[in-house]
PDB file of N, CA and C in Angstrom:
ATOM      1  N   MET K1481      26.874 118.144  89.274  1.00  0.00           N
ATOM      2  CA  MET K1481      26.640 117.721  90.626  1.00  0.00           C
ATOM      3  C   MET K1481      27.962 117.513  91.366  1.00  0.00           C
ATOM      4  N   VAL K1482      28.942 116.958  90.685  1.00  0.00           N
ATOM      5  CA  VAL K1482      30.244 116.718  91.308  1.00  0.00           C
ATOM      6  C   VAL K1482      30.883 118.041  91.719  1.00  0.00           C
ATOM      7  N   LYS K1483      30.796 119.039  90.871  1.00  0.00           N
ATOM      8  CA  LYS K1483      31.386 120.343  91.178  1.00  0.00           C
ATOM      9  C   LYS K1483      30.719 120.973  92.396  1.00  0.00           C
ATOM     10  N   LEU K1484      29.410 120.848  92.499  1.00  0.00           N
ATOM     11  CA  LEU K1484      28.687 121.379  93.646  1.00  0.00           C
ATOM     12  C   LEU K1484      29.125 120.671  94.930  1.00  0.00           C
ATOM     13  N   LYS K1485      29.291 119.356  94.861  1.00  0.00           N
ATOM     14  CA  LYS K1485      29.745 118.592  96.025  1.00  0.00           C
ATOM     15  C   LYS K1485      31.145 119.035  96.440  1.00  0.00           C
ATOM     16  N   GLN K1486      32.020 119.264  95.473  1.00  0.00           N
ATOM     17  CA  GLN K1486      33.374 119.716  95.777  1.00  0.00           C
ATOM     18  C   GLN K1486      33.349 121.071  96.476  1.00  0.00           C
ATOM     19  N   ILE K1487      32.526 121.979  95.987  1.00  0.00           N
ATOM     20  CA  ILE K1487      32.423 123.304  96.594  1.00  0.00           C
ATOM     21  C   ILE K1487      31.890 123.198  98.013  1.00  0.00           C
ATOM     22  N   CYS K1488      30.897 122.328  98.219  1.00  0.00           N
ATOM     23  CA  CYS K1488      30.329 122.153  99.559  1.00  0.00           C
ATOM     24  C   CYS K1488      31.334 121.528 100.518  1.00  0.00           C
ATOM     25  N   ASN K1489      32.141 120.600 100.047  1.00  0.00           N
ATOM     26  CA  ASN K1489      33.152 119.979 100.901  1.00  0.00           C
ATOM     27  C   ASN K1489      34.228 120.985 101.273  1.00  0.00           C
ATOM     28  N   HIS K1490      34.813 121.609 100.292  1.00  0.00           N
ATOM     29  CA  HIS K1490      35.781 122.684 100.502  1.00  0.00           C
ATOM     30  C   HIS K1490      36.071 123.331  99.155  1.00  0.00           C
ATOM     31  N   PRO K1491      36.061 124.663  99.082  1.00  0.00           N
ATOM     32  CA  PRO K1491      36.309 125.352  97.810  1.00  0.00           C
ATOM     33  C   PRO K1491      37.622 124.952  97.140  1.00  0.00           C
ATOM     34  N   TYR K1492      38.630 124.582  97.934  1.00  0.00           N
ATOM     35  CA  TYR K1492      39.911 124.193  97.342  1.00  0.00           C
ATOM     36  C   TYR K1492      39.786 122.938  96.486  1.00  0.00           C
ATOM     37  N   GLN K1493      38.844 122.065  96.798  1.00  0.00           N
ATOM     38  CA  GLN K1493      38.643 120.878  95.958  1.00  0.00           C
ATOM     39  C   GLN K1493      38.209 121.305  94.565  1.00  0.00           C
ATOM     40  N   TYR K1494      37.276 122.220  94.504  1.00  0.00           N
ATOM     41  CA  TYR K1494      36.775 122.693  93.213  1.00  0.00           C
ATOM     42  C   TYR K1494      37.865 123.466  92.468  1.00  0.00           C
ATOM     43  N   LEU K1495      38.611 124.286  93.192  1.00  0.00           N
ATOM     44  CA  LEU K1495      39.651 125.102  92.563  1.00  0.00           C
ATOM     45  C   LEU K1495      40.921 124.321  92.267  1.00  0.00           C
ATOM     46  N   LYS K1496      40.963 123.065  92.738  1.00  0.00           N
ATOM     47  CA  LYS K1496      42.109 122.172  92.537  1.00  0.00           C
ATOM     48  C   LYS K1496      43.411 122.784  93.063  1.00  0.00           C
ATOM     49  N   LYS K1497      43.323 123.412  94.246  1.00  0.00           N
ATOM     50  CA  LYS K1497      44.505 123.997  94.871  1.00  0.00           C
ATOM     51  C   LYS K1497      45.276 122.918  95.611  1.00  0.00           C
ATOM     52  N   ASP K1498      46.585 122.987  95.519  1.00  0.00           N
ATOM     53  CA  ASP K1498      47.457 122.040  96.212  1.00  0.00           C
ATOM     54  C   ASP K1498      47.769 122.595  97.599  1.00  0.00           C
ATOM     55  N   ILE K1499      47.325 121.895  98.621  1.00  0.00           N
ATOM     56  CA  ILE K1499      47.574 122.361  99.981  1.00  0.00           C
ATOM     57  C   ILE K1499      48.584 121.472 100.707  1.00  0.00           C
ATOM     58  N   SER K1500      49.251 120.595  99.990  1.00  0.00           N
ATOM     59  CA  SER K1500      50.181 119.655 100.626  1.00  0.00           C
ATOM     60  C   SER K1500      51.386 120.355 101.253  1.00  0.00           C
ATOM     61  N   SER K1501      51.730 121.543 100.789  1.00  0.00           N
ATOM     62  CA  SER K1501      52.902 122.237 101.323  1.00  0.00           C
ATOM     63  C   SER K1501      52.552 123.215 102.442  1.00  0.00           C
ATOM     64  N   ILE K1502      51.292 123.283 102.802  1.00  0.00           N
ATOM     65  CA  ILE K1502      50.853 124.227 103.834  1.00  0.00           C
ATOM     66  C   ILE K1502      51.309 123.734 105.195  1.00  0.00           C
ATOM     67  N   GLY K1503      51.836 124.633 106.006  1.00  0.00           N
ATOM     68  CA  GLY K1503      52.303 124.203 107.308  1.00  0.00           C
ATOM     69  C   GLY K1503      52.223 125.262 108.388  1.00  0.00           C
ATOM     70  N   LYS K1504      52.128 126.511 108.024  1.00  0.00           N
ATOM     71  CA  LYS K1504      52.064 127.573 109.021  1.00  0.00           C
ATOM     72  C   LYS K1504      50.658 127.649 109.602  1.00  0.00           C
ATOM     73  N   ASP K1505      50.579 127.977 110.889  1.00  0.00           N
ATOM     74  CA  ASP K1505      49.283 128.040 111.568  1.00  0.00           C
ATOM     75  C   ASP K1505      48.306 128.993 110.892  1.00  0.00           C
ATOM     76  N   ASN K1506      48.788 130.167 110.474  1.00  0.00           N
ATOM     77  CA  ASN K1506      47.873 131.126 109.854  1.00  0.00           C
ATOM     78  C   ASN K1506      47.367 130.625 108.507  1.00  0.00           C
ATOM     79  N   GLU K1507      48.181 129.868 107.773  1.00  0.00           N
ATOM     80  CA  GLU K1507      47.727 129.299 106.502  1.00  0.00           C
ATOM     81  C   GLU K1507      46.666 128.234 106.746  1.00  0.00           C
ATOM     82  N   ILE K1508      46.874 127.414 107.770  1.00  0.00           N
ATOM     83  CA  ILE K1508      45.910 126.370 108.100  1.00  0.00           C
ATOM     84  C   ILE K1508      44.594 126.998 108.532  1.00  0.00           C
ATOM     85  N   LYS K1509      44.661 128.053 109.339  1.00  0.00           N
ATOM     86  CA  LYS K1509      43.444 128.744 109.786  1.00  0.00           C
ATOM     87  C   LYS K1509      42.690 129.333 108.600  1.00  0.00           C
ATOM     88  N   ASP K1510      43.412 129.853 107.620  1.00  0.00           N
ATOM     89  CA  ASP K1510      42.770 130.397 106.416  1.00  0.00           C
ATOM     90  C   ASP K1510      42.024 129.305 105.654  1.00  0.00           C
ATOM     91  N   ILE K1511      42.631 128.141 105.542  1.00  0.00           N
ATOM     92  CA  ILE K1511      41.999 127.023 104.839  1.00  0.00           C
ATOM     93  C   ILE K1511      40.739 126.587 105.573  1.00  0.00           C
ATOM     94  N   ILE K1512      40.839 126.471 106.886  1.00  0.00           N
ATOM     95  CA  ILE K1512      39.687 126.045 107.683  1.00  0.00           C
ATOM     96  C   ILE K1512      38.560 127.059 107.585  1.00  0.00           C
ATOM     97  N   SER K1513      38.889 128.337 107.633  1.00  0.00           N
ATOM     98  CA  SER K1513      37.860 129.379 107.634  1.00  0.00           C
ATOM     99  C   SER K1513      37.074 129.446 106.326  1.00  0.00           C
ATOM    100  N   GLN K1514      37.578 128.836 105.283  1.00  0.00           N
ATOM    101  CA  GLN K1514      36.879 128.857 103.999  1.00  0.00           C
ATOM    102  C   GLN K1514      35.889 127.707 103.850  1.00  0.00           C
ATOM    103  N   SER K1515      35.795 126.866 104.860  1.00  0.00           N
ATOM    104  CA  SER K1515      34.877 125.731 104.807  1.00  0.00           C
ATOM    105  C   SER K1515      34.034 125.691 106.079  1.00  0.00           C
ATOM    106  N   ASN K1516      32.747 125.999 105.952  1.00  0.00           N
ATOM    107  CA  ASN K1516      31.856 125.947 107.113  1.00  0.00           C
ATOM    108  C   ASN K1516      31.760 124.537 107.677  1.00  0.00           C
ATOM    109  N   LYS K1517      31.795 123.543 106.811  1.00  0.00           N
ATOM    110  CA  LYS K1517      31.740 122.155 107.282  1.00  0.00           C
ATOM    111  C   LYS K1517      32.952 121.834 108.152  1.00  0.00           C
ATOM    112  N   LEU K1518      34.112 122.240 107.707  1.00  0.00           N
ATOM    113  CA  LEU K1518      35.337 121.965 108.456  1.00  0.00           C
ATOM    114  C   LEU K1518      35.367 122.748 109.762  1.00  0.00           C
ATOM    115  N   GLU K1519      34.919 124.004 109.730  1.00  0.00           N
ATOM    116  CA  GLU K1519      34.856 124.793 110.958  1.00  0.00           C
ATOM    117  C   GLU K1519      33.961 124.116 111.992  1.00  0.00           C
ATOM    118  N   ARG K1520      32.787 123.671 111.571  1.00  0.00           N
ATOM    119  CA  ARG K1520      31.848 123.029 112.497  1.00  0.00           C
ATOM    120  C   ARG K1520      32.401 121.701 113.005  1.00  0.00           C
ATOM    121  N   LEU K1521      33.042 120.947 112.141  1.00  0.00           N
ATOM    122  CA  LEU K1521      33.644 119.681 112.558  1.00  0.00           C
ATOM    123  C   LEU K1521      34.671 119.920 113.663  1.00  0.00           C
ATOM    124  N   LEU K1522      35.499 120.935 113.504  1.00  0.00           N
ATOM    125  CA  LEU K1522      36.511 121.230 114.513  1.00  0.00           C
ATOM    126  C   LEU K1522      35.882 121.724 115.810  1.00  0.00           C
ATOM    127  N   GLU K1523      34.804 122.499 115.720  1.00  0.00           N
ATOM    128  CA  GLU K1523      34.085 122.937 116.921  1.00  0.00           C
ATOM    129  C   GLU K1523      33.545 121.731 117.681  1.00  0.00           C
ATOM    130  N   MET K1524      32.918 120.813 116.954  1.00  0.00           N
ATOM    131  CA  MET K1524      32.355 119.620 117.587  1.00  0.00           C
ATOM    132  C   MET K1524      33.455 118.757 118.193  1.00  0.00           C
ATOM    133  N   THR K1525      34.564 118.639 117.485  1.00  0.00           N
ATOM    134  CA  THR K1525      35.693 117.852 117.978  1.00  0.00           C
ATOM    135  C   THR K1525      36.240 118.453 119.270  1.00  0.00           C
ATOM    136  N   ASP K1526      36.394 119.771 119.294  1.00  0.00           N
ATOM    137  CA  ASP K1526      36.880 120.442 120.504  1.00  0.00           C
ATOM    138  C   ASP K1526      35.940 120.206 121.684  1.00  0.00           C
ATOM    139  N   GLU K1527      34.625 120.262 121.431  1.00  0.00           N
ATOM    140  CA  GLU K1527      33.640 120.036 122.491  1.00  0.00           C
ATOM    141  C   GLU K1527      33.782 118.631 123.072  1.00  0.00           C
ATOM    142  N   VAL K1528      33.904 117.651 122.209  1.00  0.00           N
ATOM    143  CA  VAL K1528      34.007 116.260 122.654  1.00  0.00           C
ATOM    144  C   VAL K1528      35.300 116.048 123.441  1.00  0.00           C
ATOM    145  N   ILE K1529      36.411 116.546 122.921  1.00  0.00           N
ATOM    146  CA  ILE K1529      37.706 116.365 123.579  1.00  0.00           C
ATOM    147  C   ILE K1529      37.736 117.084 124.927  1.00  0.00           C
ATOM    148  N   SER K1530      37.116 118.265 125.003  1.00  0.00           N
ATOM    149  CA  SER K1530      37.103 119.000 126.276  1.00  0.00           C
ATOM    150  C   SER K1530      36.308 118.263 127.351  1.00  0.00           C
ATOM    151  N   ASN K1531      35.428 117.357 126.941  1.00  0.00           N
ATOM    152  CA  ASN K1531      34.677 116.525 127.886  1.00  0.00           C
ATOM    153  C   ASN K1531      35.425 115.243 128.237  1.00  0.00           C
ATOM    154  N   GLY K1532      36.670 115.128 127.771  1.00  0.00           N
ATOM    155  CA  GLY K1532      37.491 113.962 128.090  1.00  0.00           C
ATOM    156  C   GLY K1532      37.191 112.740 127.240  1.00  0.00           C
ATOM    157  N   GLU K1533      36.465 112.935 126.160  1.00  0.00           N
ATOM    158  CA  GLU K1533      36.126 111.819 125.279  1.00  0.00           C
ATOM    159  C   GLU K1533      37.049 111.816 124.066  1.00  0.00           C
ATOM    160  N   LYS K1534      36.970 110.756 123.288  1.00  0.00           N
ATOM    161  CA  LYS K1534      37.782 110.628 122.077  1.00  0.00           C
ATOM    162  C   LYS K1534      36.899 110.789 120.849  1.00  0.00           C
ATOM    163  N   VAL K1535      37.531 111.103 119.727  1.00  0.00           N
ATOM    164  CA  VAL K1535      36.812 111.331 118.474  1.00  0.00           C
ATOM    165  C   VAL K1535      37.362 110.403 117.400  1.00  0.00           C
ATOM    166  N   LEU K1536      36.468 109.821 116.645  1.00  0.00           N
ATOM    167  CA  LEU K1536      36.835 109.015 115.485  1.00  0.00           C
ATOM    168  C   LEU K1536      36.031 109.549 114.310  1.00  0.00           C
ATOM    169  N   ILE K1537      36.717 109.952 113.256  1.00  0.00           N
ATOM    170  CA  ILE K1537      36.054 110.556 112.098  1.00  0.00           C
ATOM    171  C   ILE K1537      36.202 109.625 110.903  1.00  0.00           C
ATOM    172  N   PHE K1538      35.075 109.236 110.333  1.00  0.00           N
ATOM    173  CA  PHE K1538      35.063 108.412 109.126  1.00  0.00           C
ATOM    174  C   PHE K1538      34.831 109.313 107.920  1.00  0.00           C
ATOM    175  N   THR K1539      35.542 109.046 106.835  1.00  0.00           N
ATOM    176  CA  THR K1539      35.332 109.781 105.590  1.00  0.00           C
ATOM    177  C   THR K1539      35.157 108.795 104.450  1.00  0.00           C
ATOM    178  N   GLN K1540      34.649 109.295 103.359  1.00  0.00           N
ATOM    179  CA  GLN K1540      34.469 108.448 102.179  1.00  0.00           C
ATOM    180  C   GLN K1540      35.640 108.620 101.255  1.00  0.00           C
TER     181      GLN K1540
END
């Protein structure tokens, strides 16, 4: 169950990839594109910010 949750959150969690050294825009876009959850979160965030509102994201 834990492995499935890791894959759903982001494949890099399951693969145990170190992303701490990532910094180039194209690398960041690649990481985001591999997670539908993260892509949707960023879409929603952009929508809220474009309406002049602020976003607060809680994580576990």
